[in-house]
Tab-separated table of C-alpha atoms and ligand atoms in Angstrom:
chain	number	residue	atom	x	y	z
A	1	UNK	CA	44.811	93.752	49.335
A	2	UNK	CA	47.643	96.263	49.765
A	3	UNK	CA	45.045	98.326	52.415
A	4	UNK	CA	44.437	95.168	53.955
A	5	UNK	CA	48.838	93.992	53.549
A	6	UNK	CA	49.691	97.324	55.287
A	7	UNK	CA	47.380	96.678	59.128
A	8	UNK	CA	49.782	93.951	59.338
A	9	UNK	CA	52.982	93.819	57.517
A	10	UNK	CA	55.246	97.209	57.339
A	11	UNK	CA	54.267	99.356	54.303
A	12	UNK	CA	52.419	95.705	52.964
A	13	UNK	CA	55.585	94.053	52.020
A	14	UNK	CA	58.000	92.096	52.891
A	15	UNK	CA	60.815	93.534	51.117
A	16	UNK	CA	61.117	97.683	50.518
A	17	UNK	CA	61.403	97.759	46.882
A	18	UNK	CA	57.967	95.744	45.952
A	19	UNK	CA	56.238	98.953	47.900
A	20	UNK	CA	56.208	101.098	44.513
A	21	UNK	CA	57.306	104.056	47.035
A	22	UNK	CA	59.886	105.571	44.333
A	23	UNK	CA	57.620	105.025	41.238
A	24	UNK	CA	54.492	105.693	43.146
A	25	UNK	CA	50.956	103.981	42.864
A	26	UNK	CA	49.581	100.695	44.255
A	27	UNK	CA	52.075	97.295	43.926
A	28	UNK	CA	50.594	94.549	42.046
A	29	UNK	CA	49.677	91.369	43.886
A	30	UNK	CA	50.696	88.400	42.144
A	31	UNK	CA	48.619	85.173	41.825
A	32	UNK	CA	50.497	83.365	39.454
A	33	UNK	CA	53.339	82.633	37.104
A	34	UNK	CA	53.729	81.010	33.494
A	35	UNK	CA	56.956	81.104	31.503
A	36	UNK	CA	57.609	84.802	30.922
A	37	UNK	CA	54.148	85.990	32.778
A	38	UNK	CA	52.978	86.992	35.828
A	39	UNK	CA	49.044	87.808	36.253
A	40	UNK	CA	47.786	89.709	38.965
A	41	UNK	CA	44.686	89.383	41.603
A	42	UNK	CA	42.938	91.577	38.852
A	43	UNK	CA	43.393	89.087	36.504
A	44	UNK	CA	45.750	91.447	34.499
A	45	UNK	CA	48.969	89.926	32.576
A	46	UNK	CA	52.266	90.884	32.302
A	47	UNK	CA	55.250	89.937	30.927
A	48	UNK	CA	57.463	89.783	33.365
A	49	UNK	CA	61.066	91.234	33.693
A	50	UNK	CA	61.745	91.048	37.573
A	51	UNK	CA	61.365	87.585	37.476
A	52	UNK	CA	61.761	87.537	41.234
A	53	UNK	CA	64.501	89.554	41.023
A	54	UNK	CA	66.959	86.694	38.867
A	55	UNK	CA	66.063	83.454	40.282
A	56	UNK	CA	63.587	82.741	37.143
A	57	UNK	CA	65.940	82.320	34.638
A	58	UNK	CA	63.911	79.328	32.959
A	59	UNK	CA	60.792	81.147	33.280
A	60	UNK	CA	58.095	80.809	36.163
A	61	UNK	CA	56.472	77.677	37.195
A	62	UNK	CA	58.568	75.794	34.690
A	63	UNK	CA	57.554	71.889	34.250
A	64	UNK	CA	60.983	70.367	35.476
A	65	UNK	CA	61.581	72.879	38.642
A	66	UNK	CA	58.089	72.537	39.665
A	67	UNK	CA	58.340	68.565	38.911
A	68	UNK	CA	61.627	68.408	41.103
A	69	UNK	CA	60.114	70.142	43.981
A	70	UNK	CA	56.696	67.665	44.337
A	71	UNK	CA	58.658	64.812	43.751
A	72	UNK	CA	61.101	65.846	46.510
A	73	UNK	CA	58.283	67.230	48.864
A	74	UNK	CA	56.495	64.424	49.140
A	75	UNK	CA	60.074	62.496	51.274
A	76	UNK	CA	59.818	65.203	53.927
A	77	UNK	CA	60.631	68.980	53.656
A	78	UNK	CA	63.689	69.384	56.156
A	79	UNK	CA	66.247	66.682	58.167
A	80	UNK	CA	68.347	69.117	59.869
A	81	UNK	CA	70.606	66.009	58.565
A	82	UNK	CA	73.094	65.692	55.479
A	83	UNK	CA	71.380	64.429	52.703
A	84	UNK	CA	73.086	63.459	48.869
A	85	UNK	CA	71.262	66.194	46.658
A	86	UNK	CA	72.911	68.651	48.846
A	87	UNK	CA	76.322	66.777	47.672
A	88	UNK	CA	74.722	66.956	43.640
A	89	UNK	CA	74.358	70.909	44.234
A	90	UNK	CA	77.838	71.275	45.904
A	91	UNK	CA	79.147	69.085	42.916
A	92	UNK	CA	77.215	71.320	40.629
A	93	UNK	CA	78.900	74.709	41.482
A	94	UNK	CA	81.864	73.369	41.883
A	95	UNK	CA	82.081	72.469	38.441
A	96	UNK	CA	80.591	75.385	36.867
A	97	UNK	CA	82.887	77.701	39.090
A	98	UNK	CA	86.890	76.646	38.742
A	99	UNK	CA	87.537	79.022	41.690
A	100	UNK	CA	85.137	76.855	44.289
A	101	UNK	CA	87.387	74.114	46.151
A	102	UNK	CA	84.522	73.356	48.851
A	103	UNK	CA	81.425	75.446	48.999
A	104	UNK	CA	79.180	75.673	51.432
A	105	UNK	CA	74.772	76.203	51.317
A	106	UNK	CA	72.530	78.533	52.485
A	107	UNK	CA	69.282	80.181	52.535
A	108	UNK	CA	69.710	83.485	50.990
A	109	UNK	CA	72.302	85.533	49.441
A	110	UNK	CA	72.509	87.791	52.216
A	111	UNK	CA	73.289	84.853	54.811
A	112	UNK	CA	76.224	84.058	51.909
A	113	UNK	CA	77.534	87.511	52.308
A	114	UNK	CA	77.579	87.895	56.132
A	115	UNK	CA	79.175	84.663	56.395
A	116	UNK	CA	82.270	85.282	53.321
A	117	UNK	CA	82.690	88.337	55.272
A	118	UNK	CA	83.124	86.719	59.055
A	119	UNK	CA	85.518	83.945	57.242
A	120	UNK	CA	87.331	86.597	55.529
A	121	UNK	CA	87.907	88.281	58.823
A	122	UNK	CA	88.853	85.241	60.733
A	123	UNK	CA	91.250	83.802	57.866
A	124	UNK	CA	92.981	86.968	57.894
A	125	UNK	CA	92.755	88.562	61.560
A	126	UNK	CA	91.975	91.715	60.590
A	127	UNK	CA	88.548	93.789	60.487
A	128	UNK	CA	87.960	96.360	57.640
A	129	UNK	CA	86.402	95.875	54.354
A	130	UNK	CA	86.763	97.642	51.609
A	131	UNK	CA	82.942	97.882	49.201
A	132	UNK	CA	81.912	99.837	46.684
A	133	UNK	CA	79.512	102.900	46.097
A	134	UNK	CA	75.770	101.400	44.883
A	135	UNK	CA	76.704	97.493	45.309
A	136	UNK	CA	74.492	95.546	47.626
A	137	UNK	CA	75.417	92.798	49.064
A	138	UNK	CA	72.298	91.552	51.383
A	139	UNK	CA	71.188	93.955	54.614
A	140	UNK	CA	73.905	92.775	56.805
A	141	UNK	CA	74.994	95.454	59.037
A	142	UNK	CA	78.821	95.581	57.444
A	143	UNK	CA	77.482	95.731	54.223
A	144	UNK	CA	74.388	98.292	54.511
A	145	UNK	CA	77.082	101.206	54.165
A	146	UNK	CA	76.325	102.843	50.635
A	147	UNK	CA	74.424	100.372	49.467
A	148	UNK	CA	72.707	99.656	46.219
A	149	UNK	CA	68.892	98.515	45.665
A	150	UNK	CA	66.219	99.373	47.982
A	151	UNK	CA	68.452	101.415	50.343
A	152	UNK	CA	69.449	103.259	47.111
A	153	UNK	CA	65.961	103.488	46.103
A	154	UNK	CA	64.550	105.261	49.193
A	155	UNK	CA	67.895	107.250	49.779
A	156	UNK	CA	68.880	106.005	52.415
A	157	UNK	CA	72.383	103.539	51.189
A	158	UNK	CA	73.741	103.508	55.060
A	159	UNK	CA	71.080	102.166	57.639
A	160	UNK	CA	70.019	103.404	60.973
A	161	UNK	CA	70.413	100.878	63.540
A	162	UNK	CA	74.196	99.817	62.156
A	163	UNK	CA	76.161	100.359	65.042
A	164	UNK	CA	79.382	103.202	63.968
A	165	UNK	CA	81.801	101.048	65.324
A	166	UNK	CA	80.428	98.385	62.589
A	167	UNK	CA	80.231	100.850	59.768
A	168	UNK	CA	83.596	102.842	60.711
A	169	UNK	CA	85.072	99.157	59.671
A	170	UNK	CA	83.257	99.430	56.039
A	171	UNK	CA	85.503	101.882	53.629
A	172	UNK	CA	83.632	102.293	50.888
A	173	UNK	CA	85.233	103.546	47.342
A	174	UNK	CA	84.021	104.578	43.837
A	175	UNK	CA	82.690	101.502	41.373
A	176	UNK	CA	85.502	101.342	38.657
A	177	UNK	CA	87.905	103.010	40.944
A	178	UNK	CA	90.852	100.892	41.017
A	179	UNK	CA	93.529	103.379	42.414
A	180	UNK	CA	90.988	104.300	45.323
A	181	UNK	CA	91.252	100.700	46.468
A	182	UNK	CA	94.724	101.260	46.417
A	183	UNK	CA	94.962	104.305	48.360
A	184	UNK	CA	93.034	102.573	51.154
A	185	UNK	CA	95.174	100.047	51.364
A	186	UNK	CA	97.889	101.677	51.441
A	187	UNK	CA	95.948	104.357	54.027
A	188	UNK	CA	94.999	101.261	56.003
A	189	UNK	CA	98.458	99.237	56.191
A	190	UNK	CA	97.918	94.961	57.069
A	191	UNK	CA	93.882	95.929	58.520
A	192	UNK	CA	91.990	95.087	55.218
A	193	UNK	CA	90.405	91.136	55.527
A	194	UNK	CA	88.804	91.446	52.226
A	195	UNK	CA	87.643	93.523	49.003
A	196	UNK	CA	83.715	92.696	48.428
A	197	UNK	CA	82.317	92.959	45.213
A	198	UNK	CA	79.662	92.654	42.098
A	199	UNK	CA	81.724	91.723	39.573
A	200	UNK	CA	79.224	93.314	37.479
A	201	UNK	CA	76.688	95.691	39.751
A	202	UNK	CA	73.034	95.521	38.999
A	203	UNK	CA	71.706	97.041	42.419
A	204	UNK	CA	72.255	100.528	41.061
A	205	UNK	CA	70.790	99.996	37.999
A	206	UNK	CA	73.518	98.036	35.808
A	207	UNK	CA	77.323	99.097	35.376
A	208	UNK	CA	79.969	96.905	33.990
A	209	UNK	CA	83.224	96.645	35.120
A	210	UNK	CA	85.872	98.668	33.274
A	211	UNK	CA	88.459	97.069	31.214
A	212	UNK	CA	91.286	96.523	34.486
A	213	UNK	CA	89.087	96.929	37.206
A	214	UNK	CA	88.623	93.715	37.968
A	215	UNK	CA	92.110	92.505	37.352
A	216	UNK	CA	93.307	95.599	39.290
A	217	UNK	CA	91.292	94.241	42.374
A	218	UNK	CA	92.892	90.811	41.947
A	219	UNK	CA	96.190	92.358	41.893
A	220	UNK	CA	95.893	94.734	44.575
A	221	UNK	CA	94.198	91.633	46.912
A	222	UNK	CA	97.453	88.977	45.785
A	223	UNK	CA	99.556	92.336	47.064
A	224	UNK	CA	98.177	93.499	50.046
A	225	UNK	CA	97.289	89.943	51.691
A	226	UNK	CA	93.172	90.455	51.195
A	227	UNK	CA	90.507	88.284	50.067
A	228	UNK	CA	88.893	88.815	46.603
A	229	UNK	CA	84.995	87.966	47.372
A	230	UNK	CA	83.118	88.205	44.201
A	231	UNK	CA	79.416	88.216	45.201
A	232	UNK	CA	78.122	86.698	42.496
A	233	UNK	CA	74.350	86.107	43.632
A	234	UNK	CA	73.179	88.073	40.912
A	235	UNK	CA	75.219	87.330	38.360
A	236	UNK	CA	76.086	83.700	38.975
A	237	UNK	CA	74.356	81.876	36.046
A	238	UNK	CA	73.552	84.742	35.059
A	239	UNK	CA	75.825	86.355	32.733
A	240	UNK	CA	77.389	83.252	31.461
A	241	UNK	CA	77.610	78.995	32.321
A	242	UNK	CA	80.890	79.903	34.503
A	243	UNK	CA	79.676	83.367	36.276
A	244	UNK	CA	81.027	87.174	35.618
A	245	UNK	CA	84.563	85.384	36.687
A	246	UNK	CA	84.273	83.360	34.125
A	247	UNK	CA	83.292	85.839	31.404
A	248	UNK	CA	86.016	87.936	32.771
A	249	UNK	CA	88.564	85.216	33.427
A	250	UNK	CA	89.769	86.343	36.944
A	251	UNK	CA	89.360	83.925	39.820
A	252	UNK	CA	88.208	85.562	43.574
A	253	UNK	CA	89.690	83.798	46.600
A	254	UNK	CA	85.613	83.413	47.435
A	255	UNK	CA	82.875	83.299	45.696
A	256	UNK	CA	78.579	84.279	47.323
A	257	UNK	CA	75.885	82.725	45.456
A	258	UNK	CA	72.037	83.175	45.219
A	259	UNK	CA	69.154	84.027	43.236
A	260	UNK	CA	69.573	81.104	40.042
A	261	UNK	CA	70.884	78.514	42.396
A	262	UNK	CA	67.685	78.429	44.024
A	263	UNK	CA	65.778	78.453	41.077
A	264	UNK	CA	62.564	80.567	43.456
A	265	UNK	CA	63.069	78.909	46.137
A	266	UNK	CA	65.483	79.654	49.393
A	267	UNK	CA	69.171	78.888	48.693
A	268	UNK	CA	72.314	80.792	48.801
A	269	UNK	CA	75.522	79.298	48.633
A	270	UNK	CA	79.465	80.530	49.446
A	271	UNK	CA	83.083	78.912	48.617
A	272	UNK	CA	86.307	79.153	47.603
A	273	UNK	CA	89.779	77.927	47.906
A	274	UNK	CA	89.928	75.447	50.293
A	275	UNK	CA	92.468	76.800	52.671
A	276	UNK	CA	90.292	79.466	53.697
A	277	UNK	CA	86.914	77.436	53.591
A	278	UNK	CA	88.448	75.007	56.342
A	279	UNK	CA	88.532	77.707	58.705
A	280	UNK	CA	84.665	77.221	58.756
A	281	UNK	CA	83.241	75.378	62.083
A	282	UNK	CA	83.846	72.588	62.139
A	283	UNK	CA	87.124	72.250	60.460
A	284	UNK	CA	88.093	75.447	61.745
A	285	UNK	CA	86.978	78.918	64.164
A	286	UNK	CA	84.666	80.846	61.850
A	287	UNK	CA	80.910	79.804	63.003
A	288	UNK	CA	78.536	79.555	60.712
A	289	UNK	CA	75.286	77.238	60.511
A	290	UNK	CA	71.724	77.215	59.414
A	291	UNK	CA	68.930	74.783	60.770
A	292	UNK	CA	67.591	74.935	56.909
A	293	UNK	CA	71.024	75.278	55.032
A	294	UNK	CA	70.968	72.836	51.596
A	295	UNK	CA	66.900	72.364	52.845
A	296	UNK	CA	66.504	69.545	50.124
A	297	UNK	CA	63.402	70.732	48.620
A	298	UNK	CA	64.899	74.257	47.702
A	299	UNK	CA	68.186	72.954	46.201
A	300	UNK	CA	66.198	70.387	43.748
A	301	UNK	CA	64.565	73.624	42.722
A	302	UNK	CA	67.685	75.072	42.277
A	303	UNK	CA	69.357	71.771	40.356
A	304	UNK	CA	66.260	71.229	38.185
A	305	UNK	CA	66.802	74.988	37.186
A	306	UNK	CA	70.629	74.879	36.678
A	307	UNK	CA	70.104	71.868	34.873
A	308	UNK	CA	68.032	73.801	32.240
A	309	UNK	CA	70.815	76.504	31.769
A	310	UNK	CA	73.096	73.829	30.326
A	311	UNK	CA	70.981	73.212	27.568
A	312	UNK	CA	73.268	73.755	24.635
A	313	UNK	CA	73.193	77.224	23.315
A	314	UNK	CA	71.192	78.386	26.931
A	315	UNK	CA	73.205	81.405	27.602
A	316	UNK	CA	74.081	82.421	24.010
A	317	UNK	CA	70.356	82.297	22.934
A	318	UNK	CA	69.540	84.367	26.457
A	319	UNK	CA	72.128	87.155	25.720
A	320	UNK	CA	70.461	87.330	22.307
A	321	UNK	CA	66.741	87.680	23.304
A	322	UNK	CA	67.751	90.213	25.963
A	323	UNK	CA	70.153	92.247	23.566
A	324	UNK	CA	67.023	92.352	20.861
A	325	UNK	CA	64.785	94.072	23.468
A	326	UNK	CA	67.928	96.640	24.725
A	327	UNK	CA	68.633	97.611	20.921
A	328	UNK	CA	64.874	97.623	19.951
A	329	UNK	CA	64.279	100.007	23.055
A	330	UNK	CA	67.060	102.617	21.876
A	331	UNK	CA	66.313	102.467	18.600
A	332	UNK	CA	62.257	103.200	19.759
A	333	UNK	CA	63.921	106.362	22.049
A	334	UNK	CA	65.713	107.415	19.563
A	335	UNK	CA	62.652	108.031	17.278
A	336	UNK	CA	60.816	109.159	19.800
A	337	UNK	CA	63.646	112.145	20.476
A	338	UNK	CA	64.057	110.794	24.173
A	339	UNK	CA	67.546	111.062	25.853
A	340	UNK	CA	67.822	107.238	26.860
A	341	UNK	CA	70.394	104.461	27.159
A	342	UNK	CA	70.684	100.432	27.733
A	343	UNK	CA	72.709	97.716	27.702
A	344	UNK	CA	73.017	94.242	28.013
A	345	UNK	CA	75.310	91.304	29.593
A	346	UNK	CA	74.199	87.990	29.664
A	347	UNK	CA	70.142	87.685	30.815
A	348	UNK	CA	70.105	90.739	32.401
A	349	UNK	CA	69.935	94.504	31.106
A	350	UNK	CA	70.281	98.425	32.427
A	351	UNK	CA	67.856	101.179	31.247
A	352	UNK	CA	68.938	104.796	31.448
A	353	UNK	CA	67.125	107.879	30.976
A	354	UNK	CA	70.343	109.456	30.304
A	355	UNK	CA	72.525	110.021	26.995
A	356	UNK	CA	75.155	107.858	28.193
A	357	UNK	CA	75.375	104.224	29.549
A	358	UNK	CA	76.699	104.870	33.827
A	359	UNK	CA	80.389	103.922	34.833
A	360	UNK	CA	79.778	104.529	38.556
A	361	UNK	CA	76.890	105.932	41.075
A	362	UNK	CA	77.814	109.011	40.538
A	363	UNK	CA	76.607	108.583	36.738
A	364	UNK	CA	73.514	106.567	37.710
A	365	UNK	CA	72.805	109.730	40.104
A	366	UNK	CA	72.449	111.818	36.735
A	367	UNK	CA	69.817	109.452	35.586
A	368	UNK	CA	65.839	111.077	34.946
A	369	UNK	CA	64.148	109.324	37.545
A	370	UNK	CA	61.015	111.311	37.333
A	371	UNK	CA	60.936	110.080	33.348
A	372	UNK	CA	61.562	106.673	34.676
A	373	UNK	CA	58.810	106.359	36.719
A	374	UNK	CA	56.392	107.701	33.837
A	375	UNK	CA	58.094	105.211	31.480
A	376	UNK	CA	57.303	102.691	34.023
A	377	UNK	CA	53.884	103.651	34.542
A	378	UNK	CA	52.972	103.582	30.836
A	379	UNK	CA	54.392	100.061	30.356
A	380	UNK	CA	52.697	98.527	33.319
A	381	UNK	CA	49.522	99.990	32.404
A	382	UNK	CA	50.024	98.559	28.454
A	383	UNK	CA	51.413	94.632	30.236
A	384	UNK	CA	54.838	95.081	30.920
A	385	UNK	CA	56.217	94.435	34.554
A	386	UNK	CA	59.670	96.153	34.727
A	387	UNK	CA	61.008	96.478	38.588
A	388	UNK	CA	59.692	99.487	40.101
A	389	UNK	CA	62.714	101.852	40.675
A	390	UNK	CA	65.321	103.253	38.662
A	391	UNK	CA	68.503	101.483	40.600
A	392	UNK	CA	67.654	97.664	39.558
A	393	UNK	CA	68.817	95.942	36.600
A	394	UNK	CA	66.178	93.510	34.572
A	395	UNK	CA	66.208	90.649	33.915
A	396	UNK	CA	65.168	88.057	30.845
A	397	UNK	CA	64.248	84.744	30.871
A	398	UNK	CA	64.312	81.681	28.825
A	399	UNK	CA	60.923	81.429	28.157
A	400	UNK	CA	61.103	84.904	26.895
A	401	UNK	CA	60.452	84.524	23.243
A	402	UNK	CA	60.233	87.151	19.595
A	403	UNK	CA	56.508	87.823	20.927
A	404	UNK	CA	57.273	88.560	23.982
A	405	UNK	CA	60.147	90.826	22.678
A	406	UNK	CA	57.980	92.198	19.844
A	407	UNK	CA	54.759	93.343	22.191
A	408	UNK	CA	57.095	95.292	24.756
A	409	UNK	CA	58.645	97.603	22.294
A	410	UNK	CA	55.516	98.175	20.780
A	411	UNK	CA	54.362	99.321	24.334
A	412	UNK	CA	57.441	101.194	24.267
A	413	UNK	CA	56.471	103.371	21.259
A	414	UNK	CA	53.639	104.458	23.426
A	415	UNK	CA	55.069	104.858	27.244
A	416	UNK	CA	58.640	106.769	25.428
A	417	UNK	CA	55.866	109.309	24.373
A	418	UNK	CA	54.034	109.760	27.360
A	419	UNK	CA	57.743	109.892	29.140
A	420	UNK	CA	58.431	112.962	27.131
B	501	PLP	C1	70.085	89.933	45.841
B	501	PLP	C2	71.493	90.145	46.204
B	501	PLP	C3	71.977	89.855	47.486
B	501	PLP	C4	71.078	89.471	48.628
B	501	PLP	O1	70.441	88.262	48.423
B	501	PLP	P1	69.105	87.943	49.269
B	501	PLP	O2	68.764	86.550	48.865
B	501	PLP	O3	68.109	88.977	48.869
B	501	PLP	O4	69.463	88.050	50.696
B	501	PLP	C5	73.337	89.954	47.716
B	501	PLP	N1	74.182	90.322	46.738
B	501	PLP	C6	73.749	90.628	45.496
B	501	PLP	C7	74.746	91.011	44.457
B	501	PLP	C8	72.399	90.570	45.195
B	501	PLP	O5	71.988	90.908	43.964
């Protein structure tokens, strides 16, 4: 299949990082999905902890999200017309997210991005951005300047084909680095529209925010006249019921959705306060429009699946299962004498092959990649899907049970030896 994939589809895939180019070897194709599975077109199983990169957060193919999709299927797939369950997802966010006044749908998070960004730059009148070193926010030309995930993974974080008048707008600073965003804004006096960010970044591997950072970038934003965009399509529902800004307890001026909203299935989502939203066409300048935007099959996906996070105890019971498998993996290193690290927040995780868990880049830079990719190796060969590179976070779902737990860190025992 992947002989066959690459005659007519660029390297076989349809999105760099399922190409195995950093960890080598042939990509799996998948066939199917159950709970915390995958199986391949071998047959093979895995447990799964991609799970399509953080949209399965309830597990593949779960009853209710598959349910929700056939039952809305069968009314027609598109409109190109308002319809209510678009209002019931709006609704939804809103609630979950105090800092969302109106909030508008999408297809992916990368269309959410592109578009905070042009509203941020209309609602302001100026141009520049201001990003940080290993976040990605979606392959939009502004935002393909140091950028984290699969233009990390094949070293290439700034894009050919981005124009440098585009790019010389991006200034990009150090993750963590709150007196660098300072010293551009005071280096680029009343140009800065907005301050992008992951409020915790999992495209270069996982990094937390610092104790301030966050706050810093709120205070710095309220100062210099910017907009706070917290891109939150990883982490929203994610991390916690109410987002990393809830966790944290700062609120962005805007907010970019993805991933769990969708549930699998094509929807991304931005918002915010509501003076800045009604500069969005029609209420106001900013274009922006989609012929599929709040397609009503996709967002029932997405509200059967957000619907299953507020189970009582959902989140709590997620961070549990996915700290279990962090711990049990350092504690397996550590017998095994191999220099590793991990961490958890929420339902997803980081894995180091370094002493120490990364603040920045510069410390994911330091990680063993070439150990990585033998770790990896071993663990797909014994079952265990992790993502294939050493700059993306994992992720856990909530079908993810003890076993599951249990048979990947015996794996582990195995794969840290052959890593050594
Ligand atoms: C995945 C991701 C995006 C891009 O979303 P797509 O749906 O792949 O376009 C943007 N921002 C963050 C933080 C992401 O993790």
């Amino acid at each position: 299949m992947f002989a066959r994939a690459q005659r007519s589809i660029p390297a076989g895939v349809n999105s760099p990082v399922r190409a195995f180019r950093s960890v080598g070897g042939t990509p799996r194709f998948l066939v199917r999905g159950e709970g915390p599975y995958v199986f391949d077109a071998d047959g093979k199983r895995y447990i799964d902890y991609v799970g399509s990169w953080g949209p399965a957060i309830a597990g593949h193919a779960h009853p209710d999200v598959v349910k929700a999709v056939q039952v809305t299927a069968v009314h027609g797939l598109s409109f190109g017309a308002p319809t209510e369950i678009e209002i019931e997802l709006a609704e939804t966010l809103i609630a979950r997210l105090p800092s969302l006044e109106l909030v508008r749908l999408v297809s992916s998070g990368t269309e959410a991005t592109m578009s905070a960004l042009r509203l941020a730059r209309g609602y302001t009148g100026r141009a520049k951005i201001i990003k940080f070193e290993g976040c990605y926010h979606g392959h939009g030309d502004s935002l393909l300047v140091k950028a984290g995930s699969g233009a990390l993974t094949f070293g290439q974080p700034s894009s050919a084909g981005v124009p440098p008048a585009v790019a010389n707008e991006t200034i990009v600073v150090p993750y963590n680095d709150v007196a660098a965003v300072e010293e551009s804004f005071i280096a680029n006096p009343d140009a800065i529209a907005a301050v992008i960010v992951e409020p915790v970044a999992g495209n270069m591997n996982l990094v937390l925010p610092a104790t301030g950072f966050l706050e810093g970038l709120r205070t710095l934003c309220d100062r210099y006249g910017a907009v706070l965009i917290f891109d939150e399509v990883m982490t929203g529902f994610r991390v916690g019921p109410h987002g990393a800004q809830g966790r944290f307890g700062i609120k962005p001026d805007l907010t970019t959705l993805g991933k769990v909203i969708g549930g699998g299935m094509p929807v991304g989502a931005f918002g915010g306060r509501r003076d800045i939203m009604e500069e969005i066409a029609p209420l106001g300048p900013v274009y922006q429009a989609g012929t599929l935007s709040g397609n009503p099959v996709a967002v029932a996906a997405g509200l059967a699946t957000l619907a299953l996070t507020d189970a009582p105890g959902f989140h709590d019971a997620l961070a549990r299962r996915t700290r279990t498998l962090t711990e049990g993996l350092v504690a397996v290193a550590k017998r095994r004498g191999v220099a590793f690290s991990a961490q958890a927040i929420g339902g997803m995780f980081g894995l180091y092959f370094a002493e120490l868990v990364p603040r920045s880049y510069a410390d994911v830079m330091t990680c063993d990649t070439a150990r990585f990719n033998r770790f990896f190796h071993a663990m797909l060969d014994a079952g265990i899907y992790f993502a294939p590179s050493a700059y993306e976070a994992g992720f856990v779902s909530a079908a993810h049970g003890e076993a599951q737990i249990r048979e990947t860190l015996a794996a582990a025992e195995r794969a840290f030896a052959a890593a050594s």
